[in-house]
């Protein structure tokens, strides 16, 4: 077997990765779902980010404002320097007025530290960066931190006194606010938005199926009409609906089909006229050819009594007249096949006797070797079998080289039905068929003489180019066929000693009483 690129069998379609995606319907659905999924995920991410920032910003602003106001209020009655007890009372008063929830206040004064909740661990939540910012800058500073898996907002500010100018009191106050509630709120928002992706994707899939159906329905109709047109139904058309690209495509298809149907009708009409012309001309030539043949026969019989030049001319006229008569008979036979008026006149026949009689009638018995299986009897039209044998053997004698061999036998069918076939093989030892001749050897008026040497004993002149076509038509009438090949292919492969062309007639072996239809 021939191989293509990268070991691919010749003629096989190239592998393309996108074929794995499936048909157009699948690709449309996948495209819709991907677009919807990307859009939903993007919208979810943006909505979550904005909502989270809004919630945290609101909580942060509220905590900072409440903390600043409460510290300012409590610090107005606070005496510096404090002791540990007064510092603890200060932290407790600040924590009682800075909103709801778990709020812890830490107060630092030099080396003293007071916490509103004595059991709370605050040192690990107040970072050194935040303390540095509170100590060196004015106003409230804040920072969000994660501690033991929970989010916290840390707000800090220094306490300053004014006696005409701000001055430090070395007092720092920090508030620790738990953001777990806000975190859960934003997480719930994210879950609800994420849950909304599923119906969005399902809706996109449904819309994609509807869109695919709208797009693919006219495509399927167009494909069906195209297959019908390719199968020979030239009346196949597609309904044009709308004014989009698919409608333009359907309209173009209909116009193409109309043009093809018109061309086909014109060609059929011209072919019918040509066949009628051939039949009429052949019929009209038959009567004068009969008279010409009689005259040519008389001239040939008296050629010995004529001068040499006249004798040669008489024999040439006789040969060409006979050739013209055969051509007219072949044309009339072909016209009958075209008109489908040919009928078989079948009878049980001994095929070996038929072959011998056909060869003897034409004087080919001494020029042809025969290997005929005896007692091969079948229900056939004897006259048409004679035409097949005459055309195949005559073709071998004209174009091949001796010896020409005719082999008759039977063989079992290769389709597993158990039927028997008659096989008649006509082989010569010439140069064989030229390249490309096998596909055209049964075409009408086709000749391969330029590539095949005529036999030395050939004096019958060139054929009409209709012999093999007539033989094949007669074989088909019997439900058979004719195959052609080179003798080297049939016998032993390239390089085998025997050369030449081989024509093999195969007919079903029908016996008396069997259905011949």
Short mmCIF file of C-alpha atoms in Angstrom, two decimals:
data_model
loop_
_atom_site.label_atom_id
_atom_site.label_comp_id
_atom_site.label_asym_id
_atom_site.label_seq_id
_atom_site.Cartn_x
_atom_site.Cartn_y
_atom_site.Cartn_z
CA UNK A 1 0.00 0.00 0.00
CA UNK A 2 1.31 3.44 -0.87
CA UNK A 3 2.09 5.66 2.05
CA UNK A 4 1.77 9.41 2.24
CA UNK A 5 3.50 11.87 4.55
CA UNK A 6 4.62 10.47 7.92
CA UNK A 7 3.34 6.98 7.13
CA UNK A 8 -0.19 8.09 6.35
CA UNK A 9 -1.95 5.83 3.77
CA UNK A 10 -2.16 7.50 0.37
CA UNK A 11 -5.57 9.06 -0.19
CA UNK A 12 -6.44 9.11 3.52
CA UNK A 13 -7.60 12.46 4.93
CA UNK A 14 -4.98 14.42 6.83
CA UNK A 15 -5.25 14.35 10.60
CA UNK A 16 -6.30 17.70 11.96
CA UNK A 17 -6.52 18.31 15.72
CA UNK A 18 -9.62 20.48 15.43
CA UNK A 19 -11.55 17.49 14.05
CA UNK A 20 -11.62 16.18 17.62
CA UNK A 21 -13.83 19.13 18.60
CA UNK A 22 -16.69 17.60 16.64
CA UNK A 23 -19.19 19.08 14.26
CA UNK A 24 -20.29 22.66 13.86
CA UNK A 25 -23.08 22.24 16.42
CA UNK A 26 -20.62 21.11 19.11
CA UNK A 27 -18.22 23.92 18.26
CA UNK A 28 -20.98 26.54 18.48
CA UNK A 29 -22.16 25.22 21.86
CA UNK A 30 -18.59 25.09 23.18
CA UNK A 31 -17.93 28.64 21.95
CA UNK A 32 -21.14 29.99 23.57
CA UNK A 33 -20.44 28.20 26.86
CA UNK A 34 -16.82 29.38 26.96
CA UNK A 35 -17.84 33.00 26.29
CA UNK A 36 -20.56 32.81 28.95
CA UNK A 37 -18.23 31.14 31.44
CA UNK A 38 -15.44 33.66 30.91
CA UNK A 39 -17.91 36.55 31.15
CA UNK A 40 -19.50 35.16 34.32
CA UNK A 41 -16.17 34.46 35.99
CA UNK A 42 -14.87 37.92 35.09
CA UNK A 43 -18.04 39.61 36.33
CA UNK A 44 -17.91 37.54 39.54
CA UNK A 45 -14.31 38.46 40.21
CA UNK A 46 -14.93 42.16 39.61
CA UNK A 47 -18.12 42.14 41.69
CA UNK A 48 -16.41 40.32 44.55
CA UNK A 49 -13.47 42.69 44.50
CA UNK A 50 -15.64 45.80 44.46
CA UNK A 51 -18.05 44.47 47.11
CA UNK A 52 -15.21 43.37 49.39
CA UNK A 53 -13.47 46.70 49.05
CA UNK A 54 -16.71 48.57 49.72
CA UNK A 55 -17.52 46.54 52.84
CA UNK A 56 -14.00 46.83 54.22
CA UNK A 57 -13.76 50.53 53.38
CA UNK A 58 -17.04 51.27 55.13
CA UNK A 59 -16.03 49.27 58.20
CA UNK A 60 -12.58 50.81 58.19
CA UNK A 61 -13.86 54.40 57.91
CA UNK A 62 -16.44 53.85 60.59
CA UNK A 63 -13.92 52.27 62.96
CA UNK A 64 -11.33 55.01 62.39
CA UNK A 65 -13.84 57.84 62.87
CA UNK A 66 -15.38 56.30 65.99
CA UNK A 67 -11.97 55.53 67.43
CA UNK A 68 -10.59 59.04 66.80
CA UNK A 69 -13.66 60.71 68.28
CA UNK A 70 -13.71 58.42 71.34
CA UNK A 71 -9.99 58.83 72.06
CA UNK A 72 -10.27 62.61 71.77
CA UNK A 73 -13.23 62.66 74.17
CA UNK A 74 -11.68 60.42 76.83
CA UNK A 75 -8.22 61.99 76.57
CA UNK A 76 -9.66 65.42 77.52
CA UNK A 77 -10.07 64.28 81.15
CA UNK A 78 -6.94 62.17 81.29
CA UNK A 79 -3.99 63.30 83.39
CA UNK A 80 -0.44 62.72 82.29
CA UNK A 81 1.68 61.04 83.47
CA UNK A 82 -0.62 58.08 84.24
CA UNK A 83 0.01 55.10 86.43
CA UNK A 84 -0.89 51.54 85.53
CA UNK A 85 -4.33 51.79 87.11
CA UNK A 86 -5.34 55.06 85.43
CA UNK A 87 -3.98 53.80 82.10
CA UNK A 88 -6.14 50.68 82.37
CA UNK A 89 -9.19 52.82 83.16
CA UNK A 90 -8.42 54.96 80.12
CA UNK A 91 -8.26 51.88 77.83
CA UNK A 92 -11.52 50.59 79.31
CA UNK A 93 -13.37 53.89 78.76
CA UNK A 94 -12.18 54.11 75.15
CA UNK A 95 -13.30 50.51 74.39
CA UNK A 96 -16.80 51.20 75.74
CA UNK A 97 -17.58 53.84 73.12
CA UNK A 98 -16.16 52.66 69.82
CA UNK A 99 -19.01 50.64 68.34
CA UNK A 100 -20.35 47.15 68.77
CA UNK A 101 -18.62 43.82 68.49
CA UNK A 102 -15.36 42.56 69.82
CA UNK A 103 -13.24 45.70 70.11
CA UNK A 104 -10.04 45.62 72.18
CA UNK A 105 -8.20 48.82 73.15
CA UNK A 106 -4.50 48.88 73.98
CA UNK A 107 -2.88 51.95 75.57
CA UNK A 108 0.89 52.50 75.62
CA UNK A 109 2.63 55.08 77.76
CA UNK A 110 6.36 54.79 77.73
CA UNK A 111 6.94 51.45 79.49
CA UNK A 112 3.34 51.01 80.67
CA UNK A 113 0.81 48.95 78.69
CA UNK A 114 -2.89 48.60 79.46
CA UNK A 115 -5.43 46.40 77.65
CA UNK A 116 -9.20 46.65 77.92
CA UNK A 117 -9.40 42.85 77.84
CA UNK A 118 -6.71 41.45 80.10
CA UNK A 119 -7.00 37.98 78.56
CA UNK A 120 -6.43 39.10 74.96
CA UNK A 121 -3.13 38.58 73.16
CA UNK A 122 -2.44 41.91 71.50
CA UNK A 123 1.31 42.10 71.01
CA UNK A 124 1.36 39.79 67.97
CA UNK A 125 -1.45 41.74 66.30
CA UNK A 126 0.05 45.22 66.60
CA UNK A 127 2.93 45.22 64.16
CA UNK A 128 6.14 47.22 64.58
CA UNK A 129 5.43 49.03 61.29
CA UNK A 130 2.13 50.36 62.65
CA UNK A 131 3.70 51.49 65.96
CA UNK A 132 6.44 53.33 64.11
CA UNK A 133 3.86 55.11 61.94
CA UNK A 134 1.78 56.11 64.99
CA UNK A 135 4.83 57.43 66.85
CA UNK A 136 6.22 59.49 63.99
CA UNK A 137 3.09 60.80 62.24
CA UNK A 138 0.00 62.73 63.23
CA UNK A 139 -3.52 61.38 62.96
CA UNK A 140 -4.92 57.88 63.01
CA UNK A 141 -3.17 55.07 61.21
CA UNK A 142 -4.62 51.61 60.43
CA UNK A 143 -3.53 48.22 59.15
CA UNK A 144 -5.34 44.96 58.27
CA UNK A 145 -3.68 41.77 59.52
CA UNK A 146 -4.41 38.06 59.64
CA UNK A 147 -4.02 36.42 63.06
CA UNK A 148 -4.76 32.76 63.68
CA UNK A 149 -6.71 32.59 60.43
CA UNK A 150 -8.99 35.55 61.21
CA UNK A 151 -8.86 39.08 59.74
CA UNK A 152 -8.43 42.07 62.04
CA UNK A 153 -8.36 45.86 61.58
CA UNK A 154 -5.78 47.59 63.81
CA UNK A 155 -6.26 51.37 64.27
CA UNK A 156 -3.73 53.47 66.17
CA UNK A 157 -3.20 57.14 66.98
CA UNK A 158 -1.07 59.22 69.34
CA UNK A 159 -2.61 61.50 72.01
CA UNK A 160 -1.31 65.07 71.87
CA UNK A 161 -2.05 68.16 73.97
CA UNK A 162 -2.33 71.70 72.81
CA UNK A 163 -1.38 74.72 74.83
CA UNK A 164 -0.99 76.92 71.81
CA UNK A 165 1.08 74.24 70.05
CA UNK A 166 0.67 70.52 69.69
CA UNK A 167 2.98 68.50 71.80
CA UNK A 168 3.29 64.80 72.44
CA UNK A 169 2.18 63.09 75.58
CA UNK A 170 3.95 59.78 74.82
CA UNK A 171 0.50 58.14 74.97
CA UNK A 172 -0.41 55.78 72.09
CA UNK A 173 -3.83 54.15 71.76
CA UNK A 174 -4.68 51.17 69.54
CA UNK A 175 -8.03 49.55 68.77
CA UNK A 176 -8.29 45.96 67.49
CA UNK A 177 -11.53 45.22 65.54
CA UNK A 178 -12.49 41.74 64.42
CA UNK A 179 -13.37 41.66 60.66
CA UNK A 180 -14.63 38.09 60.61
CA UNK A 181 -18.24 39.17 60.14
CA UNK A 182 -17.33 41.31 57.17
CA UNK A 183 -15.21 38.48 55.77
CA UNK A 184 -18.15 36.07 56.05
CA UNK A 185 -20.44 38.59 54.38
CA UNK A 186 -18.14 38.95 51.37
CA UNK A 187 -17.62 35.17 51.23
CA UNK A 188 -21.38 34.65 51.19
CA UNK A 189 -21.61 37.20 48.40
CA UNK A 190 -18.94 35.32 46.47
CA UNK A 191 -20.76 32.00 46.96
CA UNK A 192 -24.05 33.45 45.75
CA UNK A 193 -22.43 34.99 42.68
CA UNK A 194 -20.51 31.76 42.00
CA UNK A 195 -23.74 29.77 42.27
CA UNK A 196 -25.21 32.06 39.63
CA UNK A 197 -22.58 30.94 37.11
CA UNK A 198 -24.20 27.51 36.69
CA UNK A 199 -27.59 28.76 35.43
CA UNK A 200 -25.79 31.31 33.26
CA UNK A 201 -23.73 28.58 31.61
CA UNK A 202 -26.79 26.34 31.20
CA UNK A 203 -28.72 29.23 29.67
CA UNK A 204 -25.79 29.88 27.32
CA UNK A 205 -25.80 26.20 26.29
CA UNK A 206 -29.54 26.33 25.57
CA UNK A 207 -29.15 29.53 23.57
CA UNK A 208 -26.22 27.97 21.72
CA UNK A 209 -28.32 24.93 20.80
CA UNK A 210 -31.11 27.19 19.56
CA UNK A 211 -28.64 29.30 17.58
CA UNK A 212 -26.93 26.19 16.21
CA UNK A 213 -30.29 24.82 15.11
CA UNK A 214 -31.11 28.08 13.37
CA UNK A 215 -27.76 28.12 11.60
CA UNK A 216 -27.38 24.40 10.89
CA UNK A 217 -30.91 23.69 9.66
CA UNK A 218 -30.38 25.48 6.33
CA UNK A 219 -26.85 24.05 6.18
CA UNK A 220 -28.24 20.50 6.54
CA UNK A 221 -30.84 21.19 3.87
CA UNK A 222 -28.14 22.55 1.60
CA UNK A 223 -25.95 19.50 2.26
CA UNK A 224 -28.84 17.13 1.53
CA UNK A 225 -29.63 18.97 -1.71
CA UNK A 226 -25.95 18.85 -2.69
CA UNK A 227 -25.81 15.08 -2.14
CA UNK A 228 -28.98 14.63 -4.18
CA UNK A 229 -27.48 16.75 -6.94
CA UNK A 230 -24.28 14.71 -6.85
CA UNK A 231 -26.37 11.51 -7.03
CA UNK A 232 -27.93 12.71 -10.29
CA UNK A 233 -31.11 14.45 -9.10
CA UNK A 234 -30.67 17.67 -11.04
CA UNK A 235 -34.08 18.92 -9.89
CA UNK A 236 -32.92 19.22 -6.28
CA UNK A 237 -33.36 22.75 -4.92
CA UNK A 238 -33.18 24.58 -1.57
CA UNK A 239 -35.88 26.92 -0.25
CA UNK A 240 -34.48 30.45 0.11
CA UNK A 241 -35.53 32.19 3.32
CA UNK A 242 -34.30 35.54 4.59
CA UNK A 243 -31.59 37.82 3.28
CA UNK A 244 -28.52 36.68 5.20
CA UNK A 245 -25.38 34.90 3.99
CA UNK A 246 -27.03 31.46 4.19
CA UNK A 247 -29.86 32.70 2.00
CA UNK A 248 -27.29 34.00 -0.50
CA UNK A 249 -25.58 30.62 -0.42
CA UNK A 250 -28.87 28.79 -1.02
CA UNK A 251 -29.69 31.18 -3.85
CA UNK A 252 -26.28 30.58 -5.43
CA UNK A 253 -26.76 26.82 -5.11
CA UNK A 254 -30.15 27.02 -6.86
CA UNK A 255 -28.68 29.12 -9.65
CA UNK A 256 -25.83 26.63 -10.08
CA UNK A 257 -28.28 23.72 -10.12
CA UNK A 258 -30.41 25.52 -12.71
CA UNK A 259 -27.39 26.09 -14.94
CA UNK A 260 -26.25 22.49 -14.48
CA UNK A 261 -29.71 21.15 -15.29
CA UNK A 262 -29.92 23.33 -18.38
CA UNK A 263 -26.46 22.21 -19.52
CA UNK A 264 -27.34 18.58 -18.86
CA UNK A 265 -30.56 18.86 -20.83
CA UNK A 266 -28.70 20.52 -23.69
CA UNK A 267 -25.99 17.85 -23.65
CA UNK A 268 -28.56 15.07 -23.55
CA UNK A 269 -30.41 16.64 -26.45
CA UNK A 270 -27.18 16.97 -28.44
CA UNK A 271 -26.21 13.41 -27.57
CA UNK A 272 -29.60 12.12 -28.67
CA UNK A 273 -29.31 14.06 -31.93
CA UNK A 274 -25.81 12.68 -32.46
CA UNK A 275 -27.02 9.13 -31.89
CA UNK A 276 -29.93 9.60 -34.23
CA UNK A 277 -27.55 11.07 -36.78
CA UNK A 278 -25.20 8.07 -36.50
CA UNK A 279 -28.08 5.64 -36.73
CA UNK A 280 -29.61 7.44 -39.71
CA UNK A 281 -26.28 7.77 -41.53
CA UNK A 282 -25.44 4.12 -40.88
CA UNK A 283 -28.81 3.03 -42.16
CA UNK A 284 -28.54 5.22 -45.23
CA UNK A 285 -25.04 3.95 -45.98
CA UNK A 286 -26.04 0.33 -45.73
CA UNK A 287 -27.86 0.16 -49.09
CA UNK A 288 -25.14 1.78 -51.26
CA UNK A 289 -22.48 -0.19 -49.35
CA UNK A 290 -24.22 -3.43 -50.31
CA UNK A 291 -23.95 -2.49 -53.98
CA UNK A 292 -20.36 -1.30 -53.53
CA UNK A 293 -19.43 -4.55 -51.80
CA UNK A 294 -20.86 -6.59 -54.70
CA UNK A 295 -18.92 -4.54 -57.24
CA UNK A 296 -15.74 -4.69 -55.16
CA UNK A 297 -16.10 -8.46 -54.86
CA UNK A 298 -16.40 -8.80 -58.64
CA UNK A 299 -13.34 -6.55 -59.15
CA UNK A 300 -11.30 -8.60 -56.66
CA UNK A 301 -12.27 -11.84 -58.40
CA UNK A 302 -11.11 -10.42 -61.76
CA UNK A 303 -8.05 -8.65 -60.34
CA UNK A 304 -5.68 -11.25 -61.79
CA UNK A 305 -6.83 -10.35 -65.30
CA UNK A 306 -6.21 -6.63 -64.80
CA UNK A 307 -2.96 -4.67 -65.20
CA UNK A 308 -0.84 -4.60 -61.98
CA UNK A 309 -1.81 -1.06 -61.00
CA UNK A 310 -5.50 -1.69 -61.64
CA UNK A 311 -5.35 -5.01 -59.76
CA UNK A 312 -3.77 -3.36 -56.75
CA UNK A 313 -6.41 -0.63 -56.86
CA UNK A 314 -9.22 -3.22 -57.11
CA UNK A 315 -7.92 -5.11 -54.09
CA UNK A 316 -7.54 -1.85 -52.11
CA UNK A 317 -11.10 -0.84 -52.97
CA UNK A 318 -12.35 -4.26 -51.89
CA UNK A 319 -10.47 -4.13 -48.55
CA UNK A 320 -11.55 -0.57 -47.74
CA UNK A 321 -15.14 -1.31 -48.77
CA UNK A 322 -15.19 -4.32 -46.45
CA UNK A 323 -13.72 -2.20 -43.67
CA UNK A 324 -16.33 0.51 -44.26
CA UNK A 325 -19.07 -2.11 -44.17
CA UNK A 326 -17.78 -3.42 -40.84
CA UNK A 327 -17.68 0.13 -39.46
CA UNK A 328 -21.28 0.76 -40.56
CA UNK A 329 -22.40 -2.52 -38.93
CA UNK A 330 -20.59 -1.59 -35.72
CA UNK A 331 -22.18 1.87 -35.70
CA UNK A 332 -25.63 0.37 -36.19
CA UNK A 333 -24.98 -2.11 -33.38
CA UNK A 334 -23.85 0.67 -31.02
CA UNK A 335 -26.91 2.76 -31.91
CA UNK A 336 -29.15 -0.19 -31.00
CA UNK A 337 -27.44 -0.44 -27.61
CA UNK A 338 -27.92 3.30 -27.08
CA UNK A 339 -31.58 3.06 -27.97
CA UNK A 340 -31.93 0.09 -25.56
CA UNK A 341 -33.73 -2.00 -28.15
CA UNK A 342 -31.31 -4.95 -27.97
CA UNK A 343 -32.81 -8.19 -26.71
CA UNK A 344 -31.22 -11.56 -26.01
CA UNK A 345 -32.27 -14.68 -27.88
CA UNK A 346 -31.02 -17.23 -25.38
CA UNK A 347 -30.72 -20.98 -25.56
CA UNK A 348 -28.64 -23.62 -23.82
CA UNK A 349 -25.31 -23.57 -25.64
CA UNK A 350 -22.07 -25.52 -25.58
CA UNK A 351 -19.57 -22.70 -25.18
CA UNK A 352 -16.54 -24.67 -26.33
CA UNK A 353 -18.28 -25.45 -29.64
CA UNK A 354 -19.29 -21.80 -29.94
CA UNK A 355 -15.69 -20.62 -29.55
CA UNK A 356 -14.36 -23.17 -32.07
CA UNK A 357 -17.07 -22.25 -34.59
CA UNK A 358 -16.31 -18.53 -34.21
CA UNK A 359 -12.60 -19.07 -34.85
CA UNK A 360 -13.24 -21.43 -37.80
CA UNK A 361 -15.71 -19.01 -39.42
CA UNK A 362 -13.03 -16.32 -39.61
CA UNK A 363 -10.14 -18.62 -40.53
CA UNK A 364 -8.31 -18.13 -37.24
CA UNK A 365 -8.09 -21.75 -36.15
CA UNK A 366 -4.45 -22.09 -37.19
CA UNK A 367 -3.46 -18.70 -35.72
CA UNK A 368 -4.97 -19.16 -32.25
CA UNK A 369 -4.12 -21.65 -29.52
CA UNK A 370 -7.13 -22.91 -27.56
CA UNK A 371 -7.52 -24.48 -24.13
CA UNK A 372 -11.25 -25.12 -23.95
CA UNK A 373 -12.91 -26.94 -21.07
CA UNK A 374 -15.43 -29.33 -22.55
CA UNK A 375 -19.07 -29.62 -21.58
CA UNK A 376 -19.36 -26.02 -20.38
CA UNK A 377 -23.00 -25.35 -21.17
CA UNK A 378 -24.86 -22.16 -20.35
CA UNK A 379 -27.99 -20.29 -21.39
CA UNK A 380 -26.68 -17.49 -23.65
CA UNK A 381 -27.33 -15.72 -26.94
CA UNK A 382 -24.97 -17.66 -29.22
CA UNK A 383 -24.74 -14.90 -31.83
CA UNK A 384 -23.66 -12.33 -29.26
CA UNK A 385 -21.11 -14.68 -27.71
CA UNK A 386 -19.72 -15.10 -31.23
CA UNK A 387 -19.47 -11.28 -31.53
CA UNK A 388 -17.58 -11.08 -28.21
CA UNK A 389 -15.11 -13.82 -29.23
CA UNK A 390 -14.59 -12.29 -32.68
CA UNK A 391 -13.91 -8.81 -31.28
CA UNK A 392 -11.54 -9.94 -28.51
CA UNK A 393 -9.58 -12.39 -30.66
CA UNK A 394 -9.52 -9.99 -33.63
CA UNK A 395 -8.22 -7.26 -31.35
CA UNK A 396 -5.44 -9.56 -30.10
CA UNK A 397 -4.46 -10.58 -33.66
CA UNK A 398 -4.38 -6.99 -34.90
CA UNK A 399 -2.57 -5.34 -32.00
CA UNK A 400 -0.71 -8.11 -30.19
CA UNK A 401 1.88 -10.66 -31.20
CA UNK A 402 1.53 -14.40 -31.68
CA UNK A 403 0.74 -16.76 -30.23
CA UNK A 404 -2.79 -15.70 -29.26
CA UNK A 405 -4.32 -18.02 -26.65
CA UNK A 406 -8.01 -18.55 -25.87
CA UNK A 407 -8.81 -20.30 -22.57
CA UNK A 408 -12.31 -21.37 -21.53
CA UNK A 409 -13.17 -22.56 -18.04
CA UNK A 410 -15.34 -22.07 -14.97
CA UNK A 411 -14.63 -20.46 -11.62
CA UNK A 412 -16.43 -19.85 -8.35
CA UNK A 413 -17.62 -16.33 -7.61
CA UNK A 414 -15.48 -14.38 -5.14
CA UNK A 415 -18.48 -12.82 -3.33
CA UNK A 416 -19.12 -15.90 -1.21
CA UNK A 417 -22.49 -16.69 -2.81
CA UNK A 418 -21.33 -20.04 -4.21
CA UNK A 419 -22.31 -19.04 -7.77
CA UNK A 420 -20.28 -20.25 -10.76
CA UNK A 421 -18.93 -18.12 -13.57
CA UNK A 422 -17.79 -18.87 -17.10
CA UNK A 423 -14.38 -17.35 -17.82
CA UNK A 424 -13.05 -16.83 -21.34
CA UNK A 425 -9.52 -15.47 -21.44
CA UNK A 426 -7.96 -14.06 -24.62
CA UNK A 427 -4.22 -13.38 -24.27
CA UNK A 428 -1.50 -12.33 -26.68
CA UNK A 429 2.27 -12.05 -26.43
CA UNK A 430 2.64 -8.47 -27.63
CA UNK A 431 4.03 -5.46 -25.76
CA UNK A 432 0.94 -5.16 -23.56
CA UNK A 433 -1.21 -2.15 -22.95
CA UNK A 434 0.42 1.29 -22.73
CA UNK A 435 0.09 3.33 -19.52
CA UNK A 436 -3.39 4.73 -19.12
CA UNK A 437 -4.91 2.44 -21.75
CA UNK A 438 -6.70 0.15 -19.28
CA UNK A 439 -9.08 2.90 -18.23
CA UNK A 440 -9.93 3.81 -21.85
CA UNK A 441 -9.67 0.54 -23.74
CA UNK A 442 -13.46 0.11 -23.72
CA UNK A 443 -14.16 3.69 -24.80
CA UNK A 444 -15.71 4.09 -28.22
CA UNK A 445 -13.27 4.85 -31.05
CA UNK A 446 -10.30 4.60 -28.67
CA UNK A 447 -7.19 3.06 -30.22
CA UNK A 448 -3.88 2.24 -28.58
CA UNK A 449 -2.08 1.31 -31.84
CA UNK A 450 0.66 3.87 -31.29
CA UNK A 451 2.00 1.81 -28.41
CA UNK A 452 1.22 -1.75 -29.50
CA UNK A 453 3.03 -3.46 -32.37
CA UNK A 454 0.87 -5.12 -34.97
CA UNK A 455 1.43 -8.81 -35.60
CA UNK A 456 3.37 -9.91 -38.62
CA UNK A 457 0.44 -11.98 -39.86
CA UNK A 458 -2.00 -9.09 -39.61
CA UNK A 459 -3.44 -8.09 -42.97
CA UNK A 460 -6.90 -7.13 -41.84
CA UNK A 461 -6.31 -3.38 -41.55
CA UNK A 462 -7.04 -1.09 -38.65
CA UNK A 463 -10.14 -1.70 -36.53
CA UNK A 464 -12.97 0.77 -36.00
CA UNK A 465 -12.26 1.31 -32.30
CA UNK A 466 -15.73 -0.02 -31.46
CA UNK A 467 -14.95 -3.72 -31.06
CA UNK A 468 -14.14 -3.75 -27.34
CA UNK A 469 -17.07 -1.40 -26.58
CA UNK A 470 -19.48 -3.72 -28.41
CA UNK A 471 -18.01 -6.76 -26.67
CA UNK A 472 -18.49 -5.15 -23.25
CA UNK A 473 -22.10 -4.17 -24.03
CA UNK A 474 -22.88 -7.76 -25.06
CA UNK A 475 -21.25 -9.09 -21.89
CA UNK A 476 -23.36 -6.75 -19.77
CA UNK A 477 -26.50 -7.95 -21.53
CA UNK A 478 -25.69 -11.43 -20.14
CA UNK A 479 -25.05 -10.02 -16.64
CA UNK A 480 -21.30 -10.33 -17.03
CA UNK A 481 -18.29 -8.13 -17.58
CA UNK A 482 -14.90 -7.95 -19.29
CA UNK A 483 -11.68 -7.20 -17.43
CA UNK A 484 -8.38 -6.20 -18.99
CA UNK A 485 -4.82 -6.46 -17.75
CA UNK A 486 -1.29 -7.40 -18.69
CA UNK A 487 -0.33 -11.03 -18.92
CA UNK A 488 2.57 -10.42 -16.55
CA UNK A 489 0.14 -9.11 -13.92
CA UNK A 490 -2.24 -12.01 -14.42
CA UNK A 491 0.36 -14.75 -14.37
CA UNK A 492 3.48 -14.05 -12.42
CA UNK A 493 3.99 -10.42 -11.65
CA UNK A 494 6.43 -7.97 -13.21
CA UNK A 495 9.44 -9.56 -14.85
CA UNK A 496 7.66 -12.82 -15.69
CA UNK A 497 8.58 -14.32 -19.05
CA UNK A 498 5.13 -14.07 -20.59
CA UNK A 499 4.03 -10.63 -21.80
CA UNK A 500 1.01 -9.19 -23.59
CA UNK A 501 -2.54 -8.07 -22.93
CA UNK A 502 -5.24 -10.26 -21.38
CA UNK A 503 -8.99 -9.73 -21.83
CA UNK A 504 -11.14 -11.90 -19.54
CA UNK A 505 -14.86 -12.38 -20.17
CA UNK A 506 -16.88 -13.41 -17.10
CA UNK A 507 -20.48 -14.60 -17.44
CA UNK A 508 -22.79 -16.13 -14.86
CA UNK A 509 -23.11 -19.86 -15.48
CA UNK A 510 -26.90 -20.03 -16.03
CA UNK A 511 -28.35 -23.40 -16.83
CA UNK A 512 -31.63 -24.45 -18.42
CA UNK A 513 -34.60 -23.50 -16.27
CA UNK A 514 -32.77 -20.75 -14.34
CA UNK A 515 -33.92 -17.15 -14.36
CA UNK A 516 -32.05 -15.21 -17.05
CA UNK A 517 -33.45 -11.80 -16.15
#
